[in-house]
Short mmCIF file of C-alpha atoms in Angstrom, two decimals:
data_model
loop_
_atom_site.label_atom_id
_atom_site.label_comp_id
_atom_site.label_asym_id
_atom_site.label_seq_id
_atom_site.Cartn_x
_atom_site.Cartn_y
_atom_site.Cartn_z
CA MET A 1 -0.05 -0.20 0.13
CA GLY A 2 2.97 2.23 0.61
CA PRO A 3 4.33 2.30 -2.84
CA LYS A 4 1.15 3.12 -4.55
CA ARG A 5 0.70 6.32 -2.49
CA ASP A 6 4.31 7.38 -3.22
CA ASP A 7 3.42 6.95 -7.15
CA ALA A 8 0.23 8.77 -6.83
CA HIS A 9 1.84 11.51 -4.85
CA GLY A 10 4.57 11.45 -7.46
CA SER A 11 2.05 11.62 -10.33
CA LYS A 12 0.79 14.91 -8.77
CA SER A 13 3.86 16.61 -8.13
CA THR A 14 4.82 15.99 -11.77
CA ALA A 15 1.41 17.12 -13.27
CA SER A 16 1.68 20.29 -10.87
CA SER A 17 5.17 20.89 -11.99
CA SER A 18 4.07 20.61 -15.73
CA SER A 19 1.35 23.02 -14.96
CA ALA A 20 3.64 25.70 -13.62
CA SER A 21 6.13 25.26 -16.24
CA ALA A 22 3.21 25.91 -18.92
CA SER A 23 2.01 28.75 -16.60
CA ASN A 24 5.71 30.39 -16.55
CA ASP A 25 5.98 29.77 -20.51
CA ALA A 26 2.59 31.62 -20.94
CA ILE A 27 3.83 34.53 -18.85
CA LEU A 28 6.97 34.50 -20.69
CA ALA A 29 5.31 34.55 -23.92
CA ALA A 30 2.74 37.27 -22.69
CA VAL A 31 5.70 39.32 -21.24
CA ASN A 32 7.73 39.05 -24.33
CA LYS A 33 4.67 40.18 -26.60
CA TYR A 34 3.89 42.88 -24.31
CA GLY A 35 7.67 43.88 -24.27
CA ALA A 36 7.59 43.92 -28.16
CA ASP A 37 4.40 45.89 -27.91
CA LEU A 38 6.14 48.38 -25.44
CA ALA A 39 9.00 48.26 -27.71
CA LYS A 40 6.83 49.40 -30.59
CA VAL A 41 5.27 52.28 -28.24
CA SER A 42 8.45 53.29 -27.13
CA LEU A 43 9.58 53.91 -30.42
CA GLN A 44 6.55 55.52 -31.43
CA MET A 45 6.73 57.94 -28.46
CA ASP A 46 10.19 58.51 -29.58
CA ASP A 47 8.79 59.38 -33.17
CA MET A 48 6.20 61.59 -31.58
CA LYS A 49 8.62 63.52 -29.41
CA LYS A 50 11.11 63.93 -32.39
CA SER A 51 7.99 65.30 -34.33
CA MET A 52 6.87 67.52 -31.46
CA GLU A 53 10.27 68.99 -30.91
CA GLY A 54 10.40 69.61 -34.41
CA ARG A 55 7.39 71.35 -34.58
CA LEU A 56 8.29 73.15 -31.34
CA ASP A 57 11.67 74.35 -32.98
CA THR A 58 9.43 75.77 -36.03
CA ILE A 59 7.11 77.40 -33.69
CA GLU A 60 9.97 78.96 -31.68
CA ALA A 61 11.42 80.07 -34.98
CA HIS A 62 8.21 81.86 -36.29
CA LEU A 63 7.82 83.25 -32.52
CA SER A 64 11.53 84.62 -32.67
CA THR A 65 10.44 86.24 -36.19
CA LEU A 66 7.14 87.40 -34.89
CA GLN A 67 8.83 89.31 -31.89
CA ASN A 68 11.34 90.75 -34.20
CA ASP A 69 8.53 92.07 -36.69
CA HIS A 70 6.81 93.17 -33.58
CA GLY A 71 10.01 94.99 -32.19
CA GLN A 72 10.48 96.62 -35.54
CA ALA A 73 6.63 97.36 -35.80
CA GLN A 74 6.79 99.05 -32.48
CA GLN A 75 9.97 101.14 -33.31
CA ARG A 76 8.32 102.31 -36.71
CA LEU A 77 5.10 103.30 -34.57
CA ASP A 78 6.99 105.21 -32.05
CA GLY A 79 8.73 106.94 -34.98
CA LEU A 80 5.26 107.74 -36.40
CA GLU A 81 4.03 108.76 -33.29
CA GLU A 82 6.62 111.18 -32.87
CA ALA A 83 6.51 112.38 -36.44
CA LEU A 84 3.02 113.01 -35.93
CA SER A 85 3.41 114.95 -32.97
CA HIS A 86 5.76 117.07 -34.85
CA THR A 87 3.36 117.30 -37.72
CA ASP A 88 0.39 118.65 -35.14
CA VAL A 89 2.67 121.19 -33.88
CA ARG A 90 3.51 122.45 -37.41
CA ILE A 91 -0.07 122.57 -38.38
CA THR A 92 -1.00 124.31 -35.41
CA ALA A 93 1.57 127.05 -36.24
CA LEU A 94 0.41 126.85 -40.01
CA GLU A 95 -3.39 127.32 -38.90
CA THR A 96 -2.46 130.22 -36.91
CA THR A 97 -0.30 131.71 -39.80
CA CYS A 98 -2.87 131.07 -42.28
CA ALA A 99 -5.52 133.00 -39.82
CA GLU A 100 -3.36 135.66 -39.58
CA LEU A 101 -2.88 135.85 -43.46
CA GLN A 102 -6.59 135.67 -43.99
CA VAL A 103 -7.02 138.71 -41.59
CA ALA A 104 -4.21 140.48 -43.47
CA ASN A 105 -5.42 139.47 -47.00
CA GLY A 106 -8.84 140.77 -46.18
CA GLN A 107 -7.40 144.18 -45.18
CA LEU A 108 -5.23 144.35 -48.20
CA LYS A 109 -8.11 143.48 -50.68
CA ALA A 110 -10.42 146.37 -48.81
CA LYS A 111 -7.25 148.63 -49.20
CA ILE A 112 -6.64 147.59 -53.01
CA ASN A 113 -10.46 147.89 -53.56
CA ASP A 114 -10.61 151.54 -52.05
CA LEU A 115 -7.54 152.56 -53.94
CA GLU A 116 -8.93 151.22 -57.33
CA GLY A 117 -12.24 152.84 -56.61
CA ARG A 118 -10.31 156.24 -55.85
CA SER A 119 -8.22 155.98 -59.22
CA ARG A 120 -11.78 155.57 -60.92
CA ARG A 121 -13.77 158.42 -59.45
CA GLN A 122 -13.29 160.75 -62.40
CA ASN A 123 -14.33 157.88 -64.81
CA ILE A 124 -17.65 157.24 -66.48
CA ARG A 125 -18.81 154.54 -68.69
CA ILE A 126 -20.96 154.99 -71.85
CA VAL A 127 -23.09 152.03 -73.08
CA GLY A 128 -24.78 151.43 -76.54
CA ILE A 129 -22.57 153.54 -78.91
CA ARG A 130 -22.11 151.56 -82.08
CA GLU A 131 -18.45 150.35 -82.88
CA GLY A 132 -16.47 152.42 -84.96
CA GLU A 133 -18.38 155.74 -84.53
CA GLU A 134 -15.28 157.26 -82.31
CA LYS A 135 -13.28 156.79 -85.68
CA ALA A 136 -9.58 156.96 -84.68
CA ASN A 137 -10.01 159.52 -81.93
CA PRO A 138 -12.23 158.43 -79.24
CA THR A 139 -11.05 161.42 -76.90
CA ASP A 140 -12.44 163.82 -79.14
CA PHE A 141 -15.50 162.02 -80.21
CA VAL A 142 -16.55 161.56 -76.52
CA ALA A 143 -15.85 165.34 -75.89
CA ARG A 144 -18.35 166.14 -78.59
CA LEU A 145 -20.80 163.40 -77.38
CA ILE A 146 -21.35 164.32 -74.11
CA PRO A 147 -22.93 167.86 -74.79
CA GLU A 148 -24.66 166.30 -77.75
CA LEU A 149 -26.27 163.80 -75.41
CA LEU A 150 -27.15 166.13 -72.37
CA GLY A 151 -27.56 169.35 -74.29
CA PRO A 152 -24.81 172.09 -75.00
CA ALA A 153 -26.43 174.48 -72.68
CA ASN A 154 -25.80 172.63 -69.73
CA PHE A 155 -22.08 173.03 -70.54
CA SER A 156 -20.78 176.54 -70.41
CA LYS A 157 -17.43 175.38 -71.74
CA PRO A 158 -16.28 171.98 -73.34
CA VAL A 159 -15.87 169.00 -71.43
CA LYS A 160 -12.11 168.16 -71.30
CA ILE A 161 -11.50 164.38 -71.70
CA ASP A 162 -8.16 162.93 -70.46
CA ARG A 163 -8.57 159.84 -72.23
CA ALA A 164 -11.16 157.40 -73.84
CA HIS A 165 -11.38 153.69 -74.87
CA ARG A 166 -13.60 150.61 -75.55
CA SER A 167 -13.35 148.07 -72.61
CA LEU A 168 -10.75 145.55 -73.41
CA LYS A 169 -12.60 142.73 -74.56
CA PRO A 170 -12.34 141.20 -78.14
CA LYS A 171 -14.25 143.08 -80.92
CA PRO A 172 -17.84 141.92 -81.08
CA ARG A 173 -19.74 140.57 -84.17
CA ASP A 174 -22.20 142.93 -85.83
CA SER A 175 -25.09 140.98 -84.19
CA GLU A 176 -23.42 141.36 -80.59
CA PRO A 177 -23.89 144.67 -78.47
CA PRO A 178 -21.02 147.15 -78.71
CA ARG A 179 -18.53 147.47 -76.22
CA THR A 180 -18.41 149.98 -73.33
CA ILE A 181 -16.70 153.14 -73.78
CA ILE A 182 -14.48 154.11 -70.70
CA ILE A 183 -13.62 157.77 -70.25
CA LYS A 184 -11.82 159.66 -67.88
CA VAL A 185 -12.94 163.33 -67.17
CA HIS A 186 -10.40 166.08 -66.61
CA ASN A 187 -12.51 168.24 -64.31
CA ASP A 188 -13.66 166.12 -61.25
CA ARG A 189 -16.95 168.58 -61.06
CA ASP A 190 -18.16 167.28 -64.50
CA VAL A 191 -18.50 163.80 -63.61
CA PRO A 192 -21.41 164.15 -61.05
CA LYS A 193 -22.87 166.85 -63.50
CA ILE A 194 -22.70 164.44 -66.16
CA LEU A 195 -24.24 161.49 -63.94
CA ARG A 196 -27.09 163.69 -62.71
CA LEU A 197 -28.07 164.97 -66.13
CA SER A 198 -28.25 161.49 -67.52
CA ARG A 199 -30.34 160.45 -64.85
CA GLN A 200 -32.50 163.43 -65.29
CA GLN A 201 -33.07 163.34 -69.02
CA ALA A 202 -33.10 159.39 -69.35
CA PRO A 203 -33.75 157.93 -71.63
CA LEU A 204 -30.75 159.15 -73.80
CA HIS A 205 -30.70 158.35 -77.59
CA TYR A 206 -27.95 158.66 -80.30
CA GLN A 207 -28.50 157.88 -83.70
CA GLY A 208 -31.84 155.94 -83.08
CA ARG A 209 -30.24 153.84 -80.34
CA LYS A 210 -30.47 154.11 -76.53
CA VAL A 211 -27.31 155.25 -74.71
CA PHE A 212 -26.69 154.78 -70.74
CA ILE A 213 -24.25 156.57 -68.85
CA PHE A 214 -23.10 154.85 -65.58
CA PRO A 215 -20.17 155.55 -63.10
CA ASP A 216 -17.02 153.09 -63.36
CA TYR A 217 -16.96 151.07 -60.43
CA THR A 218 -14.54 148.31 -59.53
CA ALA A 219 -15.82 144.86 -60.24
CA ASP A 220 -16.34 144.19 -56.64
CA VAL A 221 -18.49 147.13 -56.22
CA SER A 222 -20.41 146.42 -58.97
CA SER A 223 -21.10 142.73 -58.03
CA GLN A 224 -22.14 144.46 -54.52
CA ARG A 225 -24.52 146.94 -56.04
CA GLN A 226 -26.10 144.51 -58.77
CA ALA A 227 -27.24 142.26 -55.74
CA PHE A 228 -29.75 144.62 -54.90
CA SER A 229 -31.31 144.17 -58.30
CA ASN A 230 -34.48 142.00 -57.11
CA VAL A 231 -34.88 144.01 -53.86
CA ARG A 232 -35.18 147.18 -55.48
CA LYS A 233 -37.58 146.00 -58.13
CA LYS A 234 -39.67 144.59 -54.95
CA LEU A 235 -39.43 147.97 -53.16
CA ILE A 236 -40.38 149.93 -56.33
CA ASP A 237 -43.19 147.70 -57.10
CA ALA A 238 -44.31 148.42 -53.36
CA GLY A 239 -44.26 152.07 -54.09
CA ALA A 240 -40.94 153.04 -52.26
CA LYS A 241 -38.20 155.23 -53.95
CA CYS A 242 -34.56 153.59 -54.24
CA SER A 243 -31.24 154.55 -54.77
CA LEU A 244 -27.69 153.18 -54.35
CA ARG A 245 -25.14 155.13 -52.23
CA PHE A 246 -21.61 154.27 -52.61
CA PRO A 247 -19.89 151.88 -52.30
CA ALA A 248 -23.14 149.36 -52.02
CA LYS A 249 -25.77 151.03 -49.53
CA LEU A 250 -29.44 150.95 -50.32
CA GLN A 251 -31.26 154.12 -49.58
CA VAL A 252 -35.05 153.89 -49.32
CA VAL A 253 -37.68 156.35 -49.15
CA TYR A 254 -40.99 155.44 -48.14
CA ASN A 255 -43.69 157.54 -46.33
CA SER A 256 -41.39 160.56 -46.36
CA GLU A 257 -38.97 158.44 -43.91
CA VAL A 258 -35.19 157.86 -45.31
CA LYS A 259 -33.62 154.55 -44.46
CA CYS A 260 -29.99 153.20 -45.50
CA LEU A 261 -30.19 149.68 -45.27
CA PRO A 262 -26.96 148.10 -46.32
CA HIS A 263 -28.13 144.60 -45.05
CA LEU A 264 -30.96 143.97 -47.39
CA GLN A 265 -28.18 142.47 -49.71
CA MET A 266 -28.38 139.45 -47.20
CA LEU A 267 -31.91 138.96 -49.02
CA ASN A 268 -30.08 138.00 -52.04
CA GLY A 269 -27.96 135.33 -50.41
CA LEU A 270 -24.78 137.50 -50.11
CA PRO A 271 -22.97 139.06 -47.32
CA PRO A 272 -23.31 142.82 -46.60
CA PRO A 273 -20.63 145.15 -48.45
#
């Protein structure tokens, strides 16, 4: 009976040993398999690491470039701000100078207009005389024309004319109105007399054509006086008497009351003279 037990016990030990060996082999196989997998994973991790490092290097390079560009842009911006500051100072100085020049220019224009007006005080303009009537001597023609238009009895002595000429425009065609004759009268007392008689005896005629005599104003004064045209017409239609005082002031007589209203020019959309 004893040996049989030993054999059974030995068989069990052998079987147990075989089973343990098989289990170890399986474990070793699994470990080897996982080791290979881990090696692959490790290789993949190394590749990923290298890829990430390469990408990080690229990002760092781009970042460095951006930092350099930002630094340069900041320097340019600082330069522009400094230049803009200097420009603002210069513009302010120029605006101040411009305002001063505008004031000085307005004063000079007023002075020039006044001087030009004074230089024309002895001038008159005659409108409506046909081209060529004055022949080659307009001065003598005008000296004879004025008494003929206004009446010789009104002039105790001949009207002395310093010079006379047509306005400096191209000679008109036959179908166009003639150019104005501009005259400088020698005696300053004759000018208001001629203008007064022309108003009193209007309308004047010469060789069947209407003739008008006006003062010789500057272009600026003429435009200011002309601006009253619509207002004067309305006032005359309303029964008022109107006249213009130099340089451009409207005098209105209504119900025996006299008023001088330069601001009426604003009714035509223009500033007062």
